Coordinates of C-alpha atoms and ligand atoms in Angstrom, one line a residue:
X13 CA 109.6 110.2 59.5
X14 CA 107.7 109.7 62.8
X15 CA 108.0 112.4 65.5
X16 CA 110.1 110.0 67.6
X17 CA 112.4 109.2 64.7
X18 CA 112.8 112.9 64.0
X19 CA 113.7 113.5 67.7
X20 CA 116.2 110.7 67.6
X21 CA 117.8 112.0 64.5
X22 CA 118.1 115.5 66.0
X23 CA 119.6 114.1 69.2
X24 CA 122.3 112.4 67.2
X25 CA 123.4 115.8 65.8
X26 CA 123.6 117.5 69.2
X27 CA 126.9 119.1 70.2
X28 CA 127.7 120.3 73.7
X29 CA 131.0 122.1 74.1
X30 CA 132.9 121.4 77.3
X31 CA 135.1 124.0 79.0
X32 CA 138.8 123.3 79.6
X33 CA 138.6 125.0 83.0
X34 CA 136.0 122.5 84.3
X35 CA 138.8 119.8 84.1
X36 CA 141.1 121.8 86.3
X37 CA 141.0 122.6 90.0
X38 CA 138.5 125.3 91.1
X39 CA 136.8 126.6 94.2
X40 CA 135.3 129.6 95.8
X41 CA 137.1 132.7 97.1
X42 CA 137.4 130.7 100.4
X43 CA 139.2 127.6 99.2
X44 CA 140.2 125.6 96.2
X45 CA 140.2 121.9 97.0
X46 CA 142.7 120.1 94.8
X47 CA 141.7 116.8 93.4
X48 CA 144.0 113.9 92.4
X49 CA 144.6 113.2 88.7
X50 CA 143.8 116.8 87.6
X51 CA 145.4 117.9 84.3
X52 CA 148.7 119.8 84.5
X53 CA 148.5 121.2 81.0
X54 CA 146.0 122.2 78.4
X55 CA 147.0 119.0 76.5
X56 CA 146.0 116.9 79.5
X57 CA 142.7 118.8 79.7
X58 CA 142.0 117.8 76.2
X59 CA 142.8 114.2 77.0
X60 CA 140.0 114.3 79.7
X61 CA 137.6 116.1 77.4
X62 CA 138.1 113.4 74.8
X63 CA 136.9 110.9 77.3
X64 CA 133.7 112.9 77.8
X65 CA 133.1 112.8 74.1
X66 CA 134.1 109.2 73.8
X67 CA 131.3 108.1 76.2
X68 CA 128.6 110.7 75.4
X69 CA 129.2 111.1 71.6
X70 CA 127.9 114.6 71.8
X71 CA 130.8 116.7 73.3
X72 CA 133.0 117.1 70.2
X73 CA 134.6 120.5 71.1
X74 CA 136.4 122.1 74.0
X75 CA 136.5 125.8 74.9
X76 CA 139.8 127.4 75.8
X77 CA 140.3 130.2 78.3
X78 CA 143.3 132.5 77.7
X79 CA 145.7 132.8 79.5
X80 CA 144.7 129.7 81.5
X81 CA 145.3 127.6 78.4
X82 CA 148.3 129.5 77.0
X83 CA 150.7 127.3 75.0
X84 CA 153.6 128.1 72.7
X85 CA 152.1 126.3 69.7
X86 CA 148.3 126.5 69.3
X87 CA 148.3 124.6 66.0
X88 CA 150.0 121.7 67.9
X89 CA 147.3 122.0 70.6
X90 CA 144.6 121.8 67.9
X91 CA 146.4 118.8 66.4
X92 CA 146.5 117.1 69.8
X93 CA 142.8 117.6 70.1
X94 CA 142.0 116.1 66.7
X95 CA 144.2 113.1 67.4
X96 CA 142.0 112.4 70.3
X97 CA 138.8 112.9 68.4
X98 CA 137.8 116.4 69.6
X99 CA 138.3 119.9 68.3
X100 CA 139.1 123.3 69.9
X101 CA 136.0 125.5 70.3
X102 CA 135.4 129.0 71.6
X103 CA 138.3 131.1 72.8
X104 CA 137.3 132.8 76.0
X105 CA 139.2 136.0 76.8
X106 CA 140.3 136.9 80.3
X107 CA 140.6 140.6 81.2
X108 CA 139.8 140.1 84.9
X109 CA 142.8 138.7 86.6
X110 CA 145.5 141.3 86.1
X111 CA 146.4 143.9 88.6
X112 CA 146.0 146.6 85.9
X113 CA 142.2 145.7 85.7
X114 CA 141.3 146.9 89.3
X115 CA 139.0 149.6 87.8
X116 CA 138.1 147.7 84.7
X117 CA 139.6 146.6 81.5
X118 CA 138.0 147.7 78.2
X119 CA 136.0 150.3 80.1
X120 CA 138.8 151.5 82.3
X121 CA 139.2 155.3 82.7
X122 CA 142.8 155.1 81.5
X123 CA 143.6 154.7 77.8
X124 CA 146.7 152.6 78.5
X125 CA 144.7 149.9 80.4
X126 CA 142.0 149.9 77.7
X127 CA 144.8 149.3 75.1
X128 CA 146.2 146.4 77.1
X129 CA 142.7 144.8 77.3
X130 CA 141.9 145.3 73.6
X131 CA 145.4 143.9 72.7
X132 CA 144.5 140.8 74.7
X133 CA 141.3 140.4 72.8
X134 CA 143.1 140.9 69.5
X135 CA 145.6 138.2 70.6
X136 CA 142.6 135.9 71.2
X137 CA 141.6 136.4 67.6
X138 CA 145.2 135.5 66.5
X139 CA 144.8 132.3 68.6
X140 CA 141.5 131.6 66.8
X141 CA 143.3 131.9 63.5
X142 CA 145.8 129.2 64.7
X143 CA 143.2 126.8 66.2
X144 CA 140.5 127.2 63.6
X145 CA 138.1 128.4 66.4
X146 CA 135.2 130.4 65.1
X147 CA 133.9 132.0 68.3
X148 CA 135.5 134.7 70.5
X149 CA 133.7 134.7 73.8
X150 CA 133.8 137.9 75.8
X151 CA 132.9 138.4 79.4
X152 CA 133.9 141.6 81.1
X153 CA 134.2 141.9 84.9
X154 CA 134.1 145.7 84.4
X155 CA 131.9 147.8 86.6
X156 CA 132.0 150.1 89.6
X157 CA 131.4 149.5 93.3
X158 CA 130.2 153.0 94.4
X159 CA 127.9 155.6 93.0
X160 CA 130.0 158.4 91.4
X161 CA 133.1 156.1 91.1
X162 CA 133.1 156.5 87.3
X163 CA 130.9 157.9 84.5
X164 CA 128.3 155.2 83.5
X165 CA 127.9 156.7 80.0
X166 CA 131.6 157.2 79.5
X167 CA 132.2 153.6 80.3
X168 CA 129.6 152.5 77.7
X169 CA 131.4 154.7 75.1
X170 CA 134.7 153.1 75.9
X171 CA 133.1 149.7 75.7
X172 CA 131.7 150.4 72.3
X173 CA 135.0 151.7 71.0
X174 CA 137.0 148.7 72.2
X175 CA 134.5 146.2 70.9
X176 CA 134.4 147.9 67.5
X177 CA 138.2 147.6 67.2
X178 CA 138.0 143.8 67.9
X179 CA 135.0 143.4 65.6
X180 CA 137.0 144.8 62.7
X181 CA 139.7 142.3 63.3
X182 CA 137.4 139.3 63.0
X183 CA 138.0 137.2 59.9
X184 CA 135.5 135.4 57.7
X185 CA 133.6 132.8 59.6
X186 CA 134.6 134.3 62.9
X187 CA 132.2 135.9 65.3
X188 CA 132.2 137.6 68.7
X189 CA 129.9 136.3 71.5
X190 CA 129.2 138.9 74.2
X191 CA 128.2 137.6 77.6
X192 CA 126.4 139.5 80.3
X193 CA 126.2 139.2 84.0
X194 CA 124.2 141.3 86.4
X195 CA 126.8 141.6 89.2
X196 CA 130.1 140.3 90.5
X197 CA 132.8 141.2 90.8
X198 CA 131.4 144.7 90.6
X199 CA 128.7 145.4 93.1
X200 CA 127.1 148.7 92.0
X201 CA 127.2 148.9 88.2
X202 CA 128.3 146.3 85.8
X203 CA 129.1 147.5 82.3
X204 CA 127.4 144.6 80.5
X205 CA 124.8 143.6 83.1
X206 CA 122.0 142.2 81.0
X207 CA 120.9 140.9 77.6
X208 CA 119.5 144.3 76.6
X209 CA 122.9 146.0 77.0
X210 CA 124.7 143.1 75.2
X211 CA 122.1 143.1 72.5
X212 CA 122.4 146.9 71.9
X213 CA 126.2 146.6 71.5
X214 CA 125.9 143.6 69.2
X215 CA 123.3 145.3 67.1
X216 CA 125.5 148.3 66.5
X217 CA 128.6 146.1 65.8
X218 CA 127.0 144.0 63.1
X219 CA 126.0 140.5 62.2
X220 CA 129.2 138.9 63.5
X221 CA 128.4 140.0 67.1
X222 CA 125.9 137.9 69.1
X223 CA 124.8 137.5 72.7
X224 CA 125.7 134.6 75.0
X225 CA 123.2 133.6 77.7
X226 CA 125.0 132.2 80.7
X227 CA 122.2 130.6 82.7
X228 CA 123.8 131.6 86.0
X229 CA 124.0 135.3 85.3
X230 CA 120.4 136.4 86.1
X231 CA 118.6 137.7 89.1
X232 CA 116.5 135.2 90.8
X233 CA 113.1 134.7 89.1
X234 CA 114.3 136.0 85.7
X235 CA 112.4 134.3 82.9
X236 CA 115.5 133.1 80.9
X237 CA 113.4 131.3 78.2
X238 CA 111.8 134.6 77.3
X239 CA 115.3 136.2 76.8
X240 CA 116.2 133.1 74.6
X241 CA 113.0 133.4 72.6
X242 CA 113.6 137.1 72.0
X243 CA 117.3 136.8 71.1
X244 CA 116.5 134.0 68.7
X245 CA 113.7 136.0 67.1
X246 CA 116.2 138.8 66.5
X247 CA 118.9 136.5 65.1
X248 CA 121.2 137.5 68.0
X249 CA 121.5 134.4 70.1
X250 CA 125.1 133.2 69.7
X251 CA 125.1 130.5 72.3
X252 CA 124.8 129.4 75.9
X253 CA 127.1 129.1 78.9
X254 CA 125.1 126.4 80.7
X255 CA 125.3 125.8 84.4
X256 CA 123.0 125.9 87.5
X257 CA 122.5 128.4 90.2
X258 CA 120.7 128.3 93.4
X259 CA 121.8 131.8 94.6
X260 CA 124.2 133.7 92.4
X261 CA 126.8 132.6 89.8
X262 CA 127.1 129.2 91.4
X263 CA 128.5 127.3 88.3
X264 CA 126.9 124.0 89.4
X265 CA 126.1 121.3 87.0
X266 CA 123.5 122.3 84.4
X267 CA 120.1 120.9 85.0
X268 CA 121.0 120.1 88.6
X269 CA 119.2 123.0 90.3
X270 CA 116.3 123.4 88.0
X271 CA 115.8 120.8 85.2
X272 CA 112.4 122.3 84.4
X273 CA 114.0 125.6 83.6
X274 CA 116.5 123.9 81.4
X275 CA 113.6 122.2 79.6
X276 CA 111.8 125.5 79.1
X277 CA 114.9 127.0 77.7
X278 CA 115.5 124.1 75.3
X279 CA 111.9 124.2 74.2
X280 CA 112.3 127.9 73.2
X281 CA 115.5 126.9 71.4
X282 CA 113.7 124.2 69.4
X283 CA 110.6 126.3 68.9
X284 CA 112.7 129.2 67.6
X285 CA 114.7 127.1 65.2
X286 CA 117.8 127.5 67.3
X287 CA 118.8 123.8 67.5
X288 CA 121.5 124.3 64.9
X289 CA 125.3 124.6 64.8
X290 CA 124.9 128.4 64.7
X291 CA 123.9 128.4 68.3
X292 CA 126.8 127.2 70.5
X293 CA 125.7 125.0 73.4
X294 CA 128.6 125.4 75.9
X295 CA 129.0 124.4 79.5
X296 CA 130.6 127.0 81.9
X297 CA 130.9 125.1 85.1
X298 CA 133.3 124.4 88.0
X299 CA 133.4 121.1 89.8
X300 CA 134.7 122.2 93.2
X301 CA 133.8 119.2 95.3
X302 CA 132.6 116.5 92.9
X303 CA 134.8 114.4 90.6
X304 CA 135.2 116.4 87.4
X305 CA 135.0 114.1 84.4
X306 CA 131.9 112.2 85.6
X307 CA 130.3 115.6 86.6
X308 CA 130.9 116.8 83.0
X309 CA 129.4 113.6 81.6
X310 CA 126.4 114.0 83.9
X311 CA 126.0 117.7 82.7
X312 CA 126.1 116.7 79.0
X313 CA 123.5 114.0 79.8
X314 CA 121.3 116.6 81.5
X315 CA 121.4 118.8 78.5
X316 CA 120.5 115.8 76.3
X317 CA 117.6 114.9 78.5
X318 CA 116.2 118.5 78.4
X319 CA 116.6 118.6 74.7
X320 CA 114.9 115.2 74.2
X321 CA 111.9 116.4 76.2
X322 CA 111.8 119.7 74.2
X323 CA 111.9 117.8 71.0
X324 CA 109.0 115.6 72.2
X325 CA 106.6 118.5 72.7
X326 CA 103.6 117.8 70.5
X327 CA 103.7 121.0 68.5
X328 CA 100.4 120.5 66.7
X329 CA 98.5 119.7 69.9
X330 CA 100.1 122.7 71.6
X331 CA 99.2 125.1 68.8
X332 CA 95.6 123.9 68.7
X333 CA 95.2 124.4 72.4
X334 CA 96.8 127.8 72.3
X335 CA 94.6 128.9 69.4
X336 CA 91.6 127.6 71.1
X337 CA 92.5 129.5 74.3
X338 CA 92.6 126.2 76.2
X339 CA 95.0 127.3 78.9
X340 CA 95.0 124.0 80.8
X341 CA 95.4 121.8 77.8
X342 CA 98.3 123.9 76.4
X343 CA 100.0 123.7 79.7
X344 CA 99.3 119.9 79.9
X345 CA 100.9 119.3 76.4
X346 CA 104.1 121.0 77.6
X347 CA 104.1 119.2 80.9
X348 CA 103.5 115.8 79.2
X349 CA 106.7 116.2 77.3
X350 CA 108.5 117.4 80.4
X351 CA 107.3 114.5 82.4
X352 CA 108.3 111.9 79.8
X353 CA 111.1 109.6 81.0
X354 CA 113.4 110.1 78.0
X355 CA 116.2 107.9 79.4
X356 CA 115.1 104.8 77.5
X357 CA 115.0 106.9 74.3
X358 CA 118.5 108.3 74.9
X359 CA 119.8 104.8 75.6
X360 CA 118.5 103.8 72.2
X361 CA 120.1 106.9 70.6
X362 CA 123.4 106.0 72.1
X363 CA 123.2 102.4 71.0
X364 CA 122.4 103.5 67.5
X365 CA 125.5 105.7 67.6
X366 CA 127.6 102.8 68.6
X367 CA 128.0 103.9 72.2
X368 CA 127.4 102.3 75.5
X369 CA 123.9 103.2 76.6
X370 CA 125.1 104.2 80.1
X371 CA 128.0 106.8 79.7
X372 CA 128.7 107.2 83.4
X373 CA 129.0 103.5 84.0
X374 CA 131.1 103.0 80.9
X375 CA 133.4 105.8 82.0
X376 CA 133.8 104.3 85.4
X377 CA 134.6 100.9 84.0
X378 CA 137.2 102.2 81.5
X379 CA 139.9 102.8 84.1
X380 CA 140.7 106.4 83.0
X381 CA 140.0 107.8 86.5
X382 CA 142.6 105.4 88.1
X383 CA 145.1 105.9 85.3
X384 CA 145.2 109.7 85.6
X385 CA 145.6 109.5 89.4
X386 CA 148.5 107.2 88.9
X387 CA 150.2 109.0 86.0
X388 CA 149.6 112.7 86.8
X389 CA 152.1 112.9 89.6
X390 CA 154.2 116.0 90.1
X391 CA 154.0 119.2 88.2
X392 CA 151.6 122.0 88.7
X393 CA 147.9 121.1 88.5
X394 CA 145.8 123.3 86.3
X395 CA 143.5 125.8 88.1
X396 CA 141.6 129.0 87.4
X397 CA 144.3 131.2 88.8
X398 CA 142.2 133.0 91.5
Ligands
PSV414 C1 132.0 134.8 84.3 O1 131.3 134.6 85.5 C2 132.0 133.6 83.4 O2 130.7 133.1 83.3 C3 132.6 134.0 82.1 O3 132.1 133.1 81.1 C4 134.0 133.7 82.3 O4 134.8 133.6 81.2 C5 133.9 132.3 83.0 O5 132.8 132.6 83.9 C6 135.0 131.8 83.7 O6 134.7 130.7 84.5
MN415 MN1 130.0 132.2 81.5

């Protein structure tokens, strides 16, 4: 197989998971701008996600967030997804929107609050059993705002204890993905602030615990691709929450702020053998002012473009330049791939997959946007509950 044919074959196997919450209303702490046609139920979110998959061909699963996507019958929700050609993906826990969690959840100083948080996580595993989801994605807003507010070490012990209980509950084929974020909503200490802390906990827990890299959760200037390379090398990269940031946790469309960074990340994924179903490529975004479904299609395409460029890096030429100490040539090999216009290649890939080569134009023509505005009248639009 030629290198181009191999790249095309790999691109056809790509899977980008879209987040249920990206289809609902969202905003900042200042204002949530409601949009017309937004889903009222998790079922309607899946209907929208199915459109993203229909036109991109590479978005076959949808992540749920509990309780935002709470339903009485999760098996029925999974069936609804399958009837529309998608499946339910990661179950995201939420221990950050209850009054009880003011001082934290799993790290809270009081045992009763920790119990409540761990029970929620265990319930998320029950939901995974019902939906067939394999990944439990954990992000903790836990932390402190003031020096002395709580015992930093004690909070780590509580975290380890709670995680261990949930880890024990995981069934065969289920895993726990631990996400880190350096600040917000806590401003002084965060209990899982960085990949090192997440990695240390996952290492102790065992093989079913892995780290999630949310691209928006780093201090400016952090070399995210280095983290990716390191975690992959250690067998501890569980997946990504893709999005873009200019300043903090902006949750903008992946590849919008820094497509070069996304390429560098995807290059390390490919280089490290991480372009496999064992690494979950998920979006974690909010579309506050732009139309949601087209924004999600655009995001999926941005991931595809970065992946295509990463797959086109001439590995042999790069290795030769690196071994020969030819700094400029090595850099040029990487930049050649980055500067390749991969859009014609991706159009071909889509045509070979039986898809329209232009997903956004095809979506706009299909009339779904008008239909949901006309049909989704009344009821309570879905939102992220803040
Ligand atoms: C936290 O900022 C986070 O990235 C976590 O993944 C949450 O579950 C998600 O955002 C909610 O949007
Ligand atoms: Mn995230």
